[in-house]
CSV table of C-alpha atoms in Angstrom, one decimal:
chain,number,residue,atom,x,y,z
D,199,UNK,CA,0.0,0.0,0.0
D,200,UNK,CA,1.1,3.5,-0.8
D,201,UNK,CA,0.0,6.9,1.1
D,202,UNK,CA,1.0,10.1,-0.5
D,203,UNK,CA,2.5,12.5,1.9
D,204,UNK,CA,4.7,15.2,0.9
D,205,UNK,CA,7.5,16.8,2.7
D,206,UNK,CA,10.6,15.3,4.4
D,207,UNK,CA,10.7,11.5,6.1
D,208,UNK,CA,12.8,10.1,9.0
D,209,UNK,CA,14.3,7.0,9.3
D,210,UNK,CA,10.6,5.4,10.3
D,211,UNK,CA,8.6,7.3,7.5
D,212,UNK,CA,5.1,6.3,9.2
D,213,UNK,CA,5.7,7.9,12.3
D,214,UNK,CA,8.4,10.4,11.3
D,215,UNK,CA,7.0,12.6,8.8
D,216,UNK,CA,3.9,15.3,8.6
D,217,UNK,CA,1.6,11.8,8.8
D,218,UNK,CA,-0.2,11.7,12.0
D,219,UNK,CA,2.3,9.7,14.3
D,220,UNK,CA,-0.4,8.1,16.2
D,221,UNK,CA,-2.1,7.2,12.4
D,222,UNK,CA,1.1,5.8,11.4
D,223,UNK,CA,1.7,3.5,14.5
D,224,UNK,CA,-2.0,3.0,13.8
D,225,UNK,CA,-1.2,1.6,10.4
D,226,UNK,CA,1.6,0.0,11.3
D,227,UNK,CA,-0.3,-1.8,13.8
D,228,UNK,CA,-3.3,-2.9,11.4
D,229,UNK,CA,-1.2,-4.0,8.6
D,230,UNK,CA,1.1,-6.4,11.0
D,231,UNK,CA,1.2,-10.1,10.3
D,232,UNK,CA,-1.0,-9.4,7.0
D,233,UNK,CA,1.4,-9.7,4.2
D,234,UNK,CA,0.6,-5.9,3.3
D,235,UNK,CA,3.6,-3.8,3.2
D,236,UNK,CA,3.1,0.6,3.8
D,237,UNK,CA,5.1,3.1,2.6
D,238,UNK,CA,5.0,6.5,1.5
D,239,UNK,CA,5.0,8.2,-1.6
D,240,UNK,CA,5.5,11.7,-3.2
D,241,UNK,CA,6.1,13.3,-6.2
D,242,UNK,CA,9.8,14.3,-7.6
D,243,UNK,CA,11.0,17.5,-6.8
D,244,UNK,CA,11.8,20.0,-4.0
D,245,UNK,CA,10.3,19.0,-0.4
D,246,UNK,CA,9.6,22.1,1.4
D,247,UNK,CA,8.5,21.8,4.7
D,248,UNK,CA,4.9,22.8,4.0
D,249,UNK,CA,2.8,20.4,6.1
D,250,UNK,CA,0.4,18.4,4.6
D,251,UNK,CA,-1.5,18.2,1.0
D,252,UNK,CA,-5.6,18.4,0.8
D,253,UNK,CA,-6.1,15.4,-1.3
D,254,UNK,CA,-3.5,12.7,-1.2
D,255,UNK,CA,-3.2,9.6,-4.1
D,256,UNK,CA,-3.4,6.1,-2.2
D,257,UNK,CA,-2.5,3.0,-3.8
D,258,UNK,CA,-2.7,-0.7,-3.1
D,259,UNK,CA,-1.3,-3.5,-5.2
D,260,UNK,CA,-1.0,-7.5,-5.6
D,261,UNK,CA,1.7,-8.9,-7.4
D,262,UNK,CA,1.1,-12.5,-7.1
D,263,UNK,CA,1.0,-14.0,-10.5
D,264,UNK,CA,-2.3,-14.9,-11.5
D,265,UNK,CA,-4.1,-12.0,-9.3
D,266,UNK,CA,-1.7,-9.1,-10.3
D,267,UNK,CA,-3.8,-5.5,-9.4
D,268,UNK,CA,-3.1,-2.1,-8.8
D,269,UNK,CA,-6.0,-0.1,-7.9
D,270,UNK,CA,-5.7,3.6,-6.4
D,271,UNK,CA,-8.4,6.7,-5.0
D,272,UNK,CA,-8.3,9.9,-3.5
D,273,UNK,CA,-8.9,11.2,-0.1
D,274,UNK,CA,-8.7,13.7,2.1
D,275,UNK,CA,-8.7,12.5,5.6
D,276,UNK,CA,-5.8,9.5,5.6
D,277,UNK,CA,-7.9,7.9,8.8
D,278,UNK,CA,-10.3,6.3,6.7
D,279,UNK,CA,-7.0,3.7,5.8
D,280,UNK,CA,-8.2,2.4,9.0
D,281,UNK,CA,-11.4,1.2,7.9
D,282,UNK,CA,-9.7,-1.5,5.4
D,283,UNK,CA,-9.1,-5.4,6.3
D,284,UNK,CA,-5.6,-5.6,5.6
D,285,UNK,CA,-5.8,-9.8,6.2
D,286,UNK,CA,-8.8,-9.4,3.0
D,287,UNK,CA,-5.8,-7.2,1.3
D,288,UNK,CA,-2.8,-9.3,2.1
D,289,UNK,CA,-4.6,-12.4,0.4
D,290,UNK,CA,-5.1,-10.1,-2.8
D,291,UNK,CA,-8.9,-9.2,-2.6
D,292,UNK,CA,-9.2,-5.8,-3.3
D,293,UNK,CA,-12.8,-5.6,-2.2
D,294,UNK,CA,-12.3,-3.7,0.5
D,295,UNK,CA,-9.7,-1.2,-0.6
D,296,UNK,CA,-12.6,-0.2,-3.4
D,297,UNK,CA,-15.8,-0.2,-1.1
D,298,UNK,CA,-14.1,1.5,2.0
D,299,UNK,CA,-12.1,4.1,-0.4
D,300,UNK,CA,-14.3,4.2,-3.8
D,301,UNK,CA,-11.5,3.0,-5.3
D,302,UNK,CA,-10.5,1.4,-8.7
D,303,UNK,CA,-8.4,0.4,-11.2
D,304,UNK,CA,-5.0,2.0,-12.3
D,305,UNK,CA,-6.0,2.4,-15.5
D,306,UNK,CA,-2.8,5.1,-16.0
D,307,UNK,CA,0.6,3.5,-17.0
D,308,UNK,CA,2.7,1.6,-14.5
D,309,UNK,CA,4.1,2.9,-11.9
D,310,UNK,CA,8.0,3.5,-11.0
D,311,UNK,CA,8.7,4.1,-7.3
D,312,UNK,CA,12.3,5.2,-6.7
D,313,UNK,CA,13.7,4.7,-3.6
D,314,UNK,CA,14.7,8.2,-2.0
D,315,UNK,CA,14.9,8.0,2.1
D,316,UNK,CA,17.8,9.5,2.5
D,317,UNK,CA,17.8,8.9,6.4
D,318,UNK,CA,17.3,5.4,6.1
D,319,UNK,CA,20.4,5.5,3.6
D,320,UNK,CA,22.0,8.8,2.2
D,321,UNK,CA,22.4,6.7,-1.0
D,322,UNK,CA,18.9,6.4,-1.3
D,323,UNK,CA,18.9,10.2,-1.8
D,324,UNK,CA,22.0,10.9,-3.6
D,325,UNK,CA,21.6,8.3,-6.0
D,326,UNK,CA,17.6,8.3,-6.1
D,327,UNK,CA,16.4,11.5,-6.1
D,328,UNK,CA,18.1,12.6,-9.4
D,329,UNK,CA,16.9,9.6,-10.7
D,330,UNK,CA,13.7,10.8,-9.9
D,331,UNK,CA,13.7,13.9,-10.9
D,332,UNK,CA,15.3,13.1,-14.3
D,333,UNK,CA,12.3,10.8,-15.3
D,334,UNK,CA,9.9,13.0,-14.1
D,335,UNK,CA,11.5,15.7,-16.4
D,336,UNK,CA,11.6,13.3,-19.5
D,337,UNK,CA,8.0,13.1,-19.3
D,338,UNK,CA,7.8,9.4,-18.3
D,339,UNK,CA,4.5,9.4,-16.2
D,340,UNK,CA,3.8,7.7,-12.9
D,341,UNK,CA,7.2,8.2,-10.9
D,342,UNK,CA,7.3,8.7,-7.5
D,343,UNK,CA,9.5,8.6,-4.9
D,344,UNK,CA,8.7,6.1,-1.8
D,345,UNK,CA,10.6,5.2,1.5
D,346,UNK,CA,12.0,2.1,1.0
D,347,UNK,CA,12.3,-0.7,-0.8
D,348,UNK,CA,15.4,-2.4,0.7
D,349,UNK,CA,18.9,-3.6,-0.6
D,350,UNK,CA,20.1,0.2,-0.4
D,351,UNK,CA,23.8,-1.1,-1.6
D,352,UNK,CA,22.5,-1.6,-5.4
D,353,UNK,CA,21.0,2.1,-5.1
D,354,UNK,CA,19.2,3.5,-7.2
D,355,UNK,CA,16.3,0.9,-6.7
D,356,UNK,CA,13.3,1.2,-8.3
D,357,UNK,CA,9.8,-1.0,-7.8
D,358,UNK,CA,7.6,-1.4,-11.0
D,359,UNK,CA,3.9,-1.9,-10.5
D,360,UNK,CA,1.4,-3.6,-11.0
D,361,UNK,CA,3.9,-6.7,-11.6
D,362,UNK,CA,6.2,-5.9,-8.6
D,363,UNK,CA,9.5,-6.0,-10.1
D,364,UNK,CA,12.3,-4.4,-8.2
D,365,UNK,CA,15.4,-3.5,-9.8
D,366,UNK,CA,18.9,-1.9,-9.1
D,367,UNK,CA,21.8,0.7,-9.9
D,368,UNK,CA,19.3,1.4,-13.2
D,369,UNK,CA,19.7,4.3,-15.1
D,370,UNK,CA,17.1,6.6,-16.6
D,371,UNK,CA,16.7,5.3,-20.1
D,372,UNK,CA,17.0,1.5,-18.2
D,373,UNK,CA,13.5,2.9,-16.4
D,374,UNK,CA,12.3,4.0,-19.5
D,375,UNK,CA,12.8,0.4,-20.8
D,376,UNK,CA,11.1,-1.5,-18.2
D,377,UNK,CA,8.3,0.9,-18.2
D,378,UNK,CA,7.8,0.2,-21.6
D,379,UNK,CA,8.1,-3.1,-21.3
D,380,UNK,CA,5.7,-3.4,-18.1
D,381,UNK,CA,3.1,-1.6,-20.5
D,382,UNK,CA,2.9,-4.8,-22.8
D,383,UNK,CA,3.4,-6.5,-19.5
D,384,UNK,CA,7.2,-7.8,-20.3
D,385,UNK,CA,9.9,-8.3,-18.0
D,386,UNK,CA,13.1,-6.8,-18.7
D,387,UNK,CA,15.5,-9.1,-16.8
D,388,UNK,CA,18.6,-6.9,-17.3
D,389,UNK,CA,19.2,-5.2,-14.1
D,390,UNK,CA,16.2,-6.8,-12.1
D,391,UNK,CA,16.4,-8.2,-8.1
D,392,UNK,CA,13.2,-10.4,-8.5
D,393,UNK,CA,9.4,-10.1,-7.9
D,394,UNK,CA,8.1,-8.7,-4.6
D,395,UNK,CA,6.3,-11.4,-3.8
D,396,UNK,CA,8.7,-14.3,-3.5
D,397,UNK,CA,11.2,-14.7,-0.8
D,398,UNK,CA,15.1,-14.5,-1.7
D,399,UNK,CA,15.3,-17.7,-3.0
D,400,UNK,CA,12.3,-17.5,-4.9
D,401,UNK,CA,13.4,-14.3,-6.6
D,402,UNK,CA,16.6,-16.1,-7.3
D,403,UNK,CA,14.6,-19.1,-9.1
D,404,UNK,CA,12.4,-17.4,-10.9
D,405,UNK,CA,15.1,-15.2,-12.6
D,406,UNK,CA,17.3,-17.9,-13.3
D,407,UNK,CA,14.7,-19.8,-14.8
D,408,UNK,CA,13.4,-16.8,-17.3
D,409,UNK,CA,17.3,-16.0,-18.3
D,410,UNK,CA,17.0,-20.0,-19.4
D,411,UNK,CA,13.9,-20.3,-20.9
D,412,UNK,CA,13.9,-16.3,-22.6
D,413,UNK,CA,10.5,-15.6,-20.7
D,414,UNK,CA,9.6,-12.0,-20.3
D,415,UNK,CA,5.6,-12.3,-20.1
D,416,UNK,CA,5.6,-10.7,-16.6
D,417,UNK,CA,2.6,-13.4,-15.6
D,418,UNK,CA,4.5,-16.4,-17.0
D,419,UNK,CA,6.1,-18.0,-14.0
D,420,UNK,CA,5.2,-19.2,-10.3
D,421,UNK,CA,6.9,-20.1,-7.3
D,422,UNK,CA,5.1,-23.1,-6.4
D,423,UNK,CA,6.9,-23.6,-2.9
D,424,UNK,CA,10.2,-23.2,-1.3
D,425,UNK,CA,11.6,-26.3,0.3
D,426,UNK,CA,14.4,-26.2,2.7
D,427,UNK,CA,16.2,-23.3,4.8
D,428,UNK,CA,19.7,-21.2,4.7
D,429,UNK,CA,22.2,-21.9,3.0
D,430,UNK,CA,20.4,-24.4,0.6
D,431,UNK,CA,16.7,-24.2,-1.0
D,432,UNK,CA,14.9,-26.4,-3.6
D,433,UNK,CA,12.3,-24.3,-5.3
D,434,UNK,CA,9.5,-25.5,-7.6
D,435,UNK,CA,8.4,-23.2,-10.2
D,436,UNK,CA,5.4,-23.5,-12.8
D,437,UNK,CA,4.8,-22.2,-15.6
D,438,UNK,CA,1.4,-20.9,-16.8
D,439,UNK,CA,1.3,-23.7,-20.0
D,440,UNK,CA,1.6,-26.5,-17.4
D,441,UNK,CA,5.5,-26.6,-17.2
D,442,UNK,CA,7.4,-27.5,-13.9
D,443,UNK,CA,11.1,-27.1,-12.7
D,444,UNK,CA,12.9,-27.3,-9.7
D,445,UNK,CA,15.8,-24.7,-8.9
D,446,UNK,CA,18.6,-25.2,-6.8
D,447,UNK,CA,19.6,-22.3,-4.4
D,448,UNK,CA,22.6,-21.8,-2.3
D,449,UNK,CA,23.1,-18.8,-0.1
D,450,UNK,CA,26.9,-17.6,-0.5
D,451,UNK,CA,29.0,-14.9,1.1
D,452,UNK,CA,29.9,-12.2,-1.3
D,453,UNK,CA,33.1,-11.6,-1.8
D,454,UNK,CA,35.3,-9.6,-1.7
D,455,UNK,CA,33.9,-7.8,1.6
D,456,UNK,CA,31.8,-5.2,0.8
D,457,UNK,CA,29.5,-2.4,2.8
D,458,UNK,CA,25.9,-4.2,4.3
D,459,UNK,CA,24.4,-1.3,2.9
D,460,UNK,CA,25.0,2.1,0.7
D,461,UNK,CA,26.1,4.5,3.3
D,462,UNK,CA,27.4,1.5,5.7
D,463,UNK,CA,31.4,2.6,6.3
D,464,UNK,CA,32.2,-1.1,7.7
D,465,UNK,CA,32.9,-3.9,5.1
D,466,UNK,CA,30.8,-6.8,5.4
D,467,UNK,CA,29.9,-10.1,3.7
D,468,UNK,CA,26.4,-9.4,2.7
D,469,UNK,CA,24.5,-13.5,2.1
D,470,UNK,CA,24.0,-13.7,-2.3
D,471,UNK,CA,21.7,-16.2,-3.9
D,472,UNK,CA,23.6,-18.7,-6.4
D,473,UNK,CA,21.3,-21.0,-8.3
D,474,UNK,CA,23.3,-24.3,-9.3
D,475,UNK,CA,21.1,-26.5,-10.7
D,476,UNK,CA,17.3,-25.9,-12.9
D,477,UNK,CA,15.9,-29.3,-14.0
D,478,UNK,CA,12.6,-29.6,-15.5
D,479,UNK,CA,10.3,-32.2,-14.2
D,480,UNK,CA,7.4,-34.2,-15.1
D,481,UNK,CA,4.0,-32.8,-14.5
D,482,UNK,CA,3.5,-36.1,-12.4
D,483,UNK,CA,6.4,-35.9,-10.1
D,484,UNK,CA,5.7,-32.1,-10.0
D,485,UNK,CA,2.1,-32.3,-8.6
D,486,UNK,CA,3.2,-35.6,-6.5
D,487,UNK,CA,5.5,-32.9,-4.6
């Protein structure tokens, strides 16, 4: 879910901007243990400390495969977020987010949130904010910037929706690309972290998997389920014609050490995803899994 609100952020953008604090640990609150993730959105450009808009965009998305959505409304009075069923939202019904807000479909072109917060990472702001502002100034429609997105080290990140793609250290024209691409609802692979709504090793998969097969149709491809934990996964994948594989991921230590985050000053050995193995399987064996 995305709440427009202008002006600067902290660290903890719910409760540390011009958002009501008590609405944002409201929010917080109501959304844990849901599956639905908040943040805040504005538009590129200057940030004056001017308080708070009239009329603020809100947007809520899905980005499972199969039930992608992005719907959006207006409102004046950010309370009536409360109102919503957050469980109804994190399973992908959208019901609610349309009755309790009169909202609908994004029937605009995708939208590309970049990743700005520069006190949750100052690379977030030096890297992402011109970013932002140089799309918005080519004319590309529906950029915003948002609070986070996480993995600040490959800053600039950018999410795409309605498909949920995340990608990092893109350039303009590379945005320009993906929004284009998102419009016939392709995946550009080049440059991308994975879809939003698999785990790490899912992402991993599923990326593998397209660079093998050549798939960009954004709805193409599954994660079925995730079998085992750190530092080795089996993940089953399907494809929407009937096609199953199994991935092989392995959690490494990259090397050579390198800062946890963007404006991190200590080195570290930040976990990477290695797939070693994609084998396709029988429909049988798949289904008997």
């Amino acid at each position: 879910m995305l709440l427009e609100q202008p002006g600067p952020w902290g660290a903890k953008a719910l409760t540390s901007s011009h958002l009501d604090p008590a609405l944002g640990r409201a929010l917080d609150a109501a959304a844990k243990g849901t599956g639905v993730r908040i943040a805040l959105v504005r538009r590129p450009g200057r940030h004056a400390d001017r308080g708070t808009t009239a009329a603020r965009r809100v947007y809520a998305a899905h980005t499972v495969p199969g039930n992608v959505w992005l719907h959006g409304a207006t409102l004046k009075d950010p309370r009536r977020l409360l109102g919503l069923d957050f469980a109804a939202l994190g399973r992908g019904d959208h019901r609610t987010f349309d009755s309790v807000l009169d909202g609908r479909a994004h029937a605009g072109d995708p939208l590309a949130l970049v990743c700005t917060n520069g006190k949750r990472d100052r690379c977030c702001a030096l890297l992402g904010r011109p970013l932002a502002a140089e799309l918005a100034a080519s004319g590309a429609h529906g950029v915003w910037e948002v609070t986070h997105l996480g993995g600040h080290r490959f800053s600039p990140t950018v999410l795409v929706l309605p498909h949920g793609y995340v990608y990092g250290r893109v350039q303009a024209h590379a945005v320009k690309e993906i929004l284009h691409g998102a419009r016939e609802d392709r995946i550009v692979i080049e440059g991308c972290r994975g879809n939003s709504a698999w785990d790490r090793p899912g992402q991993a998969a599923e990326l593998a998997l397209r660079s093998a097969l050549g798939e960009d149709a954004a709805q193409a491809l599954t994660v079925v389920r995730t079998d085992g934990a750190a530092p080795r996964w089996e993940v089953t994948l399907a494809h929407r014609d009937g096609r199953y594989w199994r991935v092989t991921v392995v959690q490494a230590a990259s090397v050579p050490p390198r800062p946890e985050s963007c404006g991190a000053s200590v080195l570290g050995s930040p976990a990477r995803m290695e797939v070693t193995a994609v084998r396709a399987l029988p429909v049988t064996a798949a289904v008997a899994s």
